[in-house]
Coordinates of C-alpha atoms in Angstrom, one line a residue:
Chain W
M15 CA -8.4 20.2 2.4
N16 CA -8.1 21.7 5.8
L17 CA -5.1 19.5 6.3
V18 CA -3.3 21.1 3.3
G19 CA -3.9 24.5 4.9
E20 CA -2.5 23.3 8.3
T21 CA 0.5 21.8 6.6
L22 CA 1.2 25.1 4.8
L23 CA 0.8 26.9 8.1
W24 CA 3.3 24.5 9.7
L25 CA 5.8 25.1 6.9
A26 CA 5.3 28.9 7.1
D27 CA 5.7 29.0 10.9
P28 CA 9.0 30.9 11.6
L29 CA 9.6 28.6 14.6
H30 CA 10.1 25.7 12.3
W31 CA 12.9 27.5 10.4
T32 CA 15.4 28.0 13.3
G33 CA 17.2 25.9 15.9
P34 CA 18.5 22.3 16.0
D35 CA 15.1 21.0 14.8
G36 CA 14.6 23.7 12.2
I37 CA 14.1 22.9 8.5
P38 CA 17.6 24.4 7.5
T39 CA 19.4 22.1 10.0
R40 CA 17.4 19.0 9.1
L41 CA 17.9 19.7 5.4
A42 CA 21.6 20.2 5.9
Q43 CA 21.8 16.9 7.9
H44 CA 19.8 15.0 5.2
V45 CA 22.1 16.3 2.4
G46 CA 25.2 15.8 4.5
L47 CA 24.3 12.2 5.3
T48 CA 23.6 11.6 1.6
V49 CA 27.0 13.1 0.5
V50 CA 29.0 11.1 3.1
V51 CA 27.2 7.9 2.0
I52 CA 27.8 8.5 -1.7
A53 CA 31.5 9.4 -1.0
I54 CA 32.1 6.1 1.0
A55 CA 30.1 4.0 -1.5
S56 CA 32.0 5.5 -4.4
A57 CA 35.4 4.9 -2.7
I58 CA 34.4 1.2 -2.3
A59 CA 32.4 0.6 -5.5
L60 CA 34.4 2.5 -8.2
P61 CA 37.7 0.6 -7.8
I62 CA 35.9 -2.8 -7.5
G63 CA 33.7 -2.1 -10.6
A64 CA 36.7 -0.7 -12.6
W65 CA 38.9 -3.7 -11.8
M66 CA 36.1 -6.2 -12.6
G67 CA 35.3 -4.4 -15.8
H68 CA 38.9 -4.1 -16.8
T69 CA 39.5 -7.8 -16.3
R70 CA 36.0 -8.7 -17.4
R71 CA 35.5 -10.9 -14.4
G72 CA 32.5 -11.5 -12.3
E73 CA 29.7 -10.5 -14.5
V74 CA 27.4 -13.2 -13.1
T75 CA 28.4 -12.2 -9.5
I76 CA 27.5 -8.6 -10.2
A77 CA 24.1 -9.5 -11.8
T78 CA 23.2 -11.7 -8.8
L79 CA 24.3 -9.0 -6.3
V80 CA 22.4 -6.3 -8.0
N81 CA 19.2 -8.4 -8.4
G82 CA 19.4 -9.6 -4.8
S83 CA 20.1 -6.2 -3.3
R84 CA 16.8 -4.9 -4.8
A85 CA 14.9 -7.2 -2.4
L86 CA 17.2 -6.5 0.6
P87 CA 15.1 -4.4 3.0
T88 CA 17.1 -1.3 3.9
L89 CA 14.9 -0.9 7.0
G90 CA 16.2 -4.3 8.1
L91 CA 19.8 -3.3 7.7
V92 CA 19.2 0.0 9.5
T93 CA 17.5 -1.6 12.5
L94 CA 20.0 -4.6 12.7
F95 CA 23.0 -2.3 12.6
A96 CA 21.4 0.0 15.1
L97 CA 20.9 -2.9 17.6
W98 CA 24.5 -3.7 17.1
L99 CA 26.1 -0.2 17.1
G100 CA 23.5 1.6 19.1
I101 CA 21.4 4.7 18.3
G102 CA 23.1 7.2 16.1
V103 CA 24.2 7.9 12.6
R104 CA 26.7 5.0 12.1
A105 CA 24.0 2.4 11.6
P106 CA 22.2 4.3 8.8
I107 CA 25.5 5.2 7.1
I108 CA 26.5 1.6 6.9
A109 CA 23.0 0.5 5.7
L110 CA 22.8 3.2 3.1
V111 CA 26.4 2.4 1.8
I112 CA 25.3 -1.2 1.3
L113 CA 22.2 0.1 -0.6
A114 CA 24.4 2.4 -2.9
V115 CA 27.3 0.1 -3.6
P116 CA 25.7 -2.5 -6.0
S117 CA 24.3 0.1 -8.5
I118 CA 27.7 1.9 -8.7
V119 CA 29.7 -1.3 -9.1
A120 CA 27.3 -2.5 -11.8
A121 CA 27.4 0.8 -13.7
T122 CA 31.2 1.0 -13.5
Y123 CA 31.6 -2.6 -14.6
S124 CA 29.3 -2.2 -17.5
G125 CA 30.9 1.1 -18.6
I126 CA 34.5 -0.1 -18.4
S127 CA 33.9 -3.5 -19.9
S128 CA 31.9 -2.1 -22.8
A129 CA 34.6 0.4 -23.8
S130 CA 35.3 0.2 -27.5
R131 CA 37.5 -2.9 -28.2
P132 CA 39.5 -1.3 -31.1
A133 CA 40.3 1.7 -28.8
V134 CA 41.5 -0.5 -26.0
E135 CA 43.5 -2.7 -28.4
A136 CA 45.1 0.3 -30.1
A137 CA 46.1 1.6 -26.7
R138 CA 47.8 -1.7 -25.9
A139 CA 49.5 -1.8 -29.3
L140 CA 50.9 1.7 -28.6
G141 CA 52.5 0.3 -25.4
H142 CA 50.0 1.5 -22.8
T143 CA 50.3 -0.5 -19.6
S144 CA 47.2 -2.1 -18.1
W145 CA 46.8 0.8 -15.7
Q146 CA 47.2 3.4 -18.4
T147 CA 44.7 1.7 -20.6
L148 CA 42.2 1.7 -17.7
S149 CA 42.8 5.3 -16.7
R150 CA 43.3 7.0 -20.1
I151 CA 41.0 4.9 -22.4
E152 CA 38.4 2.8 -20.6
A153 CA 37.6 5.2 -17.8
P154 CA 36.9 8.3 -20.0
L155 CA 34.8 6.2 -22.3
A156 CA 32.9 4.7 -19.3
M157 CA 32.1 8.1 -17.7
P158 CA 28.5 8.5 -19.0
T159 CA 27.6 5.0 -17.8
I160 CA 29.3 5.5 -14.4
G161 CA 27.6 8.9 -14.1
G162 CA 24.2 7.2 -14.6
G163 CA 25.0 4.7 -11.9
L164 CA 26.1 7.4 -9.5
Q165 CA 22.9 9.3 -10.3
S166 CA 20.6 6.4 -9.5
A167 CA 22.6 5.6 -6.3
L168 CA 22.2 9.3 -5.3
L169 CA 18.5 9.2 -5.8
Q170 CA 18.1 6.0 -3.8
V171 CA 20.2 7.3 -1.0
V172 CA 18.5 10.8 -0.8
A173 CA 15.1 9.1 -0.6
T174 CA 16.1 6.3 1.8
A175 CA 18.0 8.7 4.1
T176 CA 14.5 9.5 5.4
I177 CA 14.6 6.2 7.3
A178 CA 17.8 7.1 9.1
A179 CA 15.6 9.3 11.3
Y180 CA 14.1 6.0 12.7
V181 CA 17.3 5.3 14.6
A182 CA 19.2 8.6 14.7
D183 CA 18.3 12.2 15.3
V184 CA 19.1 13.3 11.8
G185 CA 17.4 14.4 8.5
L186 CA 14.1 15.5 7.2
G187 CA 12.6 12.1 8.2
R188 CA 12.6 13.4 11.8
Y189 CA 9.4 15.4 11.1
I190 CA 7.7 12.2 9.7
F191 CA 8.6 10.1 12.7
A192 CA 7.8 12.8 15.3
G193 CA 4.5 13.5 13.5
L194 CA 3.7 9.7 13.5
K195 CA 4.4 9.4 17.2
S196 CA 2.3 12.4 18.3
R197 CA -0.3 11.9 15.5
D198 CA 0.5 15.4 14.3
Y199 CA -0.6 15.0 10.7
P200 CA 0.5 18.4 9.5
E201 CA 4.0 17.8 10.7
M202 CA 4.1 14.4 9.1
L203 CA 2.8 15.8 5.8
A204 CA 5.2 18.8 5.9
G205 CA 8.1 16.4 6.4
S206 CA 6.9 14.3 3.5
V207 CA 6.5 17.3 1.2
L208 CA 10.0 18.5 2.1
V209 CA 11.6 15.1 1.3
I210 CA 9.7 14.8 -1.9
L211 CA 10.7 18.3 -3.0
L212 CA 14.4 17.5 -2.1
A213 CA 14.3 14.3 -4.1
L214 CA 12.8 16.1 -7.2
V215 CA 15.4 18.9 -6.9
V216 CA 18.2 16.3 -6.7
T217 CA 16.8 14.4 -9.7
A218 CA 16.6 17.6 -11.8
A219 CA 20.1 18.7 -10.7
A220 CA 21.6 15.3 -11.5
A221 CA 20.0 15.4 -14.9
G222 CA 21.4 18.9 -15.4
V223 CA 24.9 17.9 -14.5
G224 CA 24.6 15.0 -16.9
R225 CA 23.6 17.4 -19.8
L226 CA 26.4 19.8 -18.9
Y227 CA 29.0 17.0 -18.9
R228 CA 27.8 15.8 -22.4
R229 CA 27.9 19.4 -23.7
L230 CA 31.4 19.9 -22.4
T231 CA 32.8 16.6 -23.6
N232 CA 31.0 16.7 -27.0
P233 CA 30.9 20.3 -28.0
E234 CA 30.4 19.6 -31.7
R235 CA 27.3 17.6 -31.1
T236 CA 24.0 19.4 -31.2
P237 CA 22.0 18.9 -28.0
E238 CA 19.0 16.5 -28.2
Chain G
M23 CA 16.1 -20.2 15.2
N24 CA 14.7 -20.6 18.8
W25 CA 13.0 -17.2 18.4
V26 CA 11.4 -18.3 15.1
A27 CA 10.2 -21.6 16.6
A28 CA 8.7 -19.8 19.6
N29 CA 6.9 -17.2 17.5
L30 CA 6.0 -19.3 14.4
A31 CA 2.3 -18.3 14.3
Q32 CA 3.1 -14.6 14.3
V33 CA 5.9 -15.0 11.7
M34 CA 3.5 -16.9 9.4
A35 CA 0.8 -14.3 9.8
L36 CA 3.2 -11.5 8.8
L37 CA 4.5 -13.5 5.9
F38 CA 1.0 -14.0 4.7
A39 CA 0.3 -10.3 5.1
H40 CA 3.4 -9.5 3.1
I41 CA 2.3 -11.8 0.3
A42 CA -1.3 -10.3 0.4
I43 CA 0.2 -6.8 -0.2
T44 CA 3.0 -7.6 -2.7
I45 CA 1.3 -10.0 -5.1
P46 CA -1.7 -7.7 -5.9
A47 CA 0.8 -4.8 -6.3
I48 CA 3.0 -6.8 -8.8
V49 CA -0.1 -8.0 -10.7
L50 CA -1.5 -4.4 -10.8
S51 CA 1.8 -3.0 -11.9
V52 CA 1.9 -5.4 -14.9
A53 CA -1.7 -4.8 -15.7
V54 CA -1.2 -1.0 -15.9
A55 CA 2.4 -0.8 -17.2
V56 CA 2.0 -3.2 -20.2
P57 CA -0.8 -1.2 -21.9
L58 CA 1.1 2.1 -21.0
G59 CA 4.2 0.7 -22.5
R60 CA 2.4 -0.4 -25.7
L61 CA 0.9 3.1 -25.9
A62 CA 4.3 4.7 -25.4
H63 CA 5.7 2.5 -28.2
A64 CA 2.8 3.4 -30.6
S65 CA 3.3 7.2 -30.5
G66 CA 6.4 9.4 -29.9
R67 CA 4.4 12.1 -28.1
A68 CA 2.8 9.6 -25.8
R69 CA 6.2 8.0 -25.2
G70 CA 7.7 11.3 -24.0
S71 CA 4.9 12.2 -21.6
I72 CA 4.5 8.7 -20.2
L73 CA 8.2 8.2 -19.6
A74 CA 8.6 11.6 -18.1
T75 CA 5.6 11.1 -15.7
T76 CA 6.8 7.7 -14.6
G77 CA 10.3 9.0 -14.1
V78 CA 9.1 11.7 -11.7
L79 CA 6.8 9.2 -9.9
Y80 CA 9.8 6.9 -9.4
A81 CA 11.8 9.7 -7.8
I82 CA 9.3 10.2 -5.0
P83 CA 10.6 8.6 -1.8
S84 CA 8.5 5.8 -0.4
L85 CA 7.9 6.8 3.2
P86 CA 6.6 10.3 2.3
L87 CA 4.5 8.7 -0.5
L88 CA 2.8 6.5 2.2
I89 CA 1.8 9.6 4.1
V90 CA 0.5 11.5 1.1
I91 CA -1.5 8.6 -0.6
P92 CA -4.1 8.3 2.2
I93 CA -4.9 12.0 1.8
V94 CA -5.2 11.9 -2.0
F95 CA -7.3 8.7 -2.0
G96 CA -9.2 9.3 1.3
L97 CA -7.9 6.1 2.9
P98 CA -7.1 5.4 6.6
L99 CA -3.4 5.9 7.2
R100 CA -2.8 2.3 8.2
S101 CA -4.7 0.6 5.4
P102 CA -2.9 -2.2 3.4
A103 CA -4.5 -0.5 0.3
T104 CA -2.2 2.4 0.9
M105 CA 0.8 0.1 0.6
I106 CA -0.6 -1.6 -2.5
I107 CA -1.2 1.7 -4.2
A108 CA 2.3 3.0 -3.4
L109 CA 4.0 -0.2 -4.5
T110 CA 1.9 -0.2 -7.7
V111 CA 3.1 3.4 -8.4
Y112 CA 6.7 2.3 -8.2
G113 CA 6.0 -0.9 -10.1
V114 CA 4.4 1.0 -13.0
A115 CA 7.1 3.6 -13.0
M116 CA 9.8 0.9 -13.4
L117 CA 7.9 -1.4 -15.8
A118 CA 6.5 1.2 -18.2
R119 CA 9.9 1.9 -19.7
S120 CA 10.9 -1.8 -20.1
A121 CA 7.4 -2.5 -21.5
A122 CA 8.0 0.2 -24.1
D123 CA 11.4 -1.3 -24.9
A124 CA 9.8 -4.8 -25.0
F125 CA 7.3 -3.8 -27.7
A126 CA 10.0 -1.8 -29.6
A127 CA 12.0 -5.1 -29.7
V128 CA 9.2 -7.0 -31.6
P129 CA 10.4 -7.5 -35.2
P130 CA 8.4 -5.1 -37.4
D131 CA 8.2 -7.9 -40.1
A132 CA 6.2 -10.1 -37.7
V133 CA 3.7 -7.3 -37.2
T134 CA 3.4 -6.7 -40.9
V135 CA 2.9 -10.4 -41.7
A136 CA 0.2 -10.6 -38.9
T137 CA -1.6 -7.6 -40.4
A138 CA -1.3 -9.0 -43.9
T139 CA -2.7 -12.4 -42.8
G140 CA -5.9 -10.7 -41.5
H141 CA -5.2 -10.3 -37.8
T142 CA -7.4 -7.6 -36.2
P143 CA -5.4 -5.1 -34.1
A144 CA -6.5 -6.8 -30.9
G145 CA -5.7 -10.3 -32.2
R146 CA -2.3 -9.1 -33.5
F147 CA -1.5 -7.6 -30.0
L148 CA -2.5 -10.8 -28.2
H149 CA -1.2 -13.4 -30.5
V150 CA 1.9 -11.8 -32.1
E151 CA 3.2 -8.7 -30.2
L152 CA 2.6 -9.9 -26.6
P153 CA 4.3 -13.3 -27.0
L154 CA 7.3 -11.7 -28.8
A155 CA 7.6 -9.0 -26.2
M156 CA 7.4 -11.6 -23.4
P157 CA 11.1 -12.1 -22.7
V158 CA 11.7 -8.4 -22.0
L159 CA 8.4 -8.1 -20.1
I160 CA 9.3 -11.0 -17.9
A161 CA 12.8 -9.6 -17.2
G162 CA 11.2 -6.2 -16.3
T163 CA 8.6 -7.9 -14.1
R164 CA 11.3 -9.8 -12.2
V165 CA 13.0 -6.5 -11.3
V166 CA 9.7 -5.0 -10.2
A167 CA 8.9 -8.1 -8.1
M168 CA 12.2 -8.0 -6.3
S169 CA 12.0 -4.3 -5.4
T170 CA 8.3 -4.5 -4.5
I171 CA 8.9 -7.3 -2.0
G172 CA 11.8 -5.4 -0.4
L173 CA 10.0 -2.1 -0.3
A174 CA 6.8 -3.5 1.3
T175 CA 8.7 -3.7 4.6
I176 CA 8.6 0.2 4.8
G177 CA 4.9 0.0 5.6
A178 CA 5.7 -1.2 9.1
L179 CA 7.0 2.3 9.9
I180 CA 3.4 3.6 9.7
G181 CA 1.8 0.5 11.1
I182 CA 0.9 -1.6 8.0
P183 CA 1.7 -5.2 9.0
S184 CA 4.2 -7.1 6.8
L185 CA 7.5 -8.9 7.3
G186 CA 8.7 -5.3 8.0
S187 CA 6.9 -5.5 11.3
L188 CA 9.6 -8.0 12.4
L189 CA 12.2 -5.3 11.7
T190 CA 10.5 -2.5 13.7
D191 CA 9.2 -4.8 16.5
G192 CA 12.6 -6.5 16.8
F193 CA 14.4 -3.1 16.9
Q194 CA 12.0 -1.7 19.6
R195 CA 12.3 -4.9 21.7
G196 CA 16.0 -5.3 21.1
I197 CA 15.7 -8.8 19.5
A198 CA 18.3 -9.1 16.7
A199 CA 17.0 -12.6 15.8
E200 CA 13.6 -11.1 15.0
V201 CA 15.1 -8.4 12.7
A202 CA 17.3 -11.1 11.1
T203 CA 14.2 -13.3 10.6
G204 CA 12.5 -10.4 8.8
I205 CA 15.4 -9.8 6.5
V206 CA 15.9 -13.4 5.6
L207 CA 12.2 -14.2 5.0
T208 CA 12.0 -11.1 2.8
L209 CA 14.9 -12.3 0.7
V210 CA 13.5 -15.9 0.6
L211 CA 10.1 -14.7 -0.5
A212 CA 11.8 -12.6 -3.2
A213 CA 13.8 -15.6 -4.4
V214 CA 10.7 -17.8 -4.6
V215 CA 8.7 -15.2 -6.6
D216 CA 11.7 -14.6 -8.8
G217 CA 12.0 -18.3 -9.5
A218 CA 8.3 -18.6 -10.3
L219 CA 8.6 -15.7 -12.8
W220 CA 11.6 -17.3 -14.4
L221 CA 9.6 -20.5 -14.8
T222 CA 6.7 -18.6 -16.3
G223 CA 9.1 -17.1 -18.8
R224 CA 10.3 -20.5 -19.8
V225 CA 6.9 -22.0 -20.1
S226 CA 5.4 -19.1 -22.0
Q227 CA 8.3 -19.1 -24.5
P228 CA 8.9 -22.7 -25.3
W229 CA 10.7 -21.6 -28.5
S230 CA 13.3 -19.5 -26.7
H231 CA 15.9 -22.3 -26.2
I232 CA 15.5 -23.3 -29.9
V233 CA 16.3 -19.7 -30.9
R234 CA 19.3 -19.7 -28.6
E235 CA 20.6 -22.9 -30.0
T236 CA 20.2 -21.7 -33.6
R237 CA 22.0 -18.5 -32.7
S238 CA 24.9 -20.2 -31.1
A239 CA 25.1 -22.6 -34.0
S240 CA 25.3 -19.7 -36.5
L241 CA 28.1 -18.0 -34.6

């Protein structure tokens, strides 16, 4: 239990709360990296998923992609890209984007393609173009499913961004790798606790945003 | 390919280490999650607390979990047991929900008939509920197997040998072929285990293709 005390002392040390290796800086890098990755992944995955869902093409391809990507070791992508692009933040960004894209594509596909058929056919009958049907009917109906996909991608990325510190000087993972290298168990444990807390806060925040969205779009429904 | 040929013994040893970590983790996940899922299906209150707990466990990032587990269980940091426990935590977190869904999908009439024909609760579970829940359970296990085999590579970061060691060692020595070998072998192992589980599903539900044919005939 001495270790727990030492970890708390490490976390309480004012020296660990300032400067380029301070907790606020590392936290900001971790969150910033996550936001950049989710933005790039969404820019790639949302149009692809929407187009495939709208045309109802490629369901088997998506299923295979999503299944295969679960076994794809992110650590392998991070190290392979780092050998190719050098030390720095570019390799983990690409690797994390590859990690995030399949779940967003799959959720967008499933949300768009399962939009109520009568609603879609009614829109067509009223003279909506293909684009109008997608943007005014299918996309709003798919929002909860797409949100779910974004949420799981966000959780995956915020957790896996820890590994970015293996090849770049960014994020809360730095404490874990620095602690492992110097066998500084309190530092390792402090870094672990910080990443776990961040992941739990992000999970709770994402669930809260989901609830808020449902309340705003469905005001007449009583909350569960 | 030259790199693999020159280091075949090391690669095979790491592949074996990877299997020795992931197969016990997958088996343990199923052994813990199936009873939990059945319990969650049986009572609403149990369902809420089981699914909430597993949801939180699933949100815990893997590398920090590997640091925390040795302290909680009093294990050495670099023990393969640490990795098996961590992978089982994720496996159970993923599978408990699909197991609860699997038992919920069992037709209630079948359960009633089994009770009426004198099955004991244990017999009913083994001979009626489990076989009927099998398709969804197998699908959930396939998901768990894929992510377990991919995730086991993370252990290399704290020094637990697996195919992940090819990723960290290849990176430190600047050998891209070694990293690529690690990635490809992980995917190949995942595909083999996935195929084996698919086959298990086919063998354990010989009636499934009949059901499918009947369904498509009635459409």
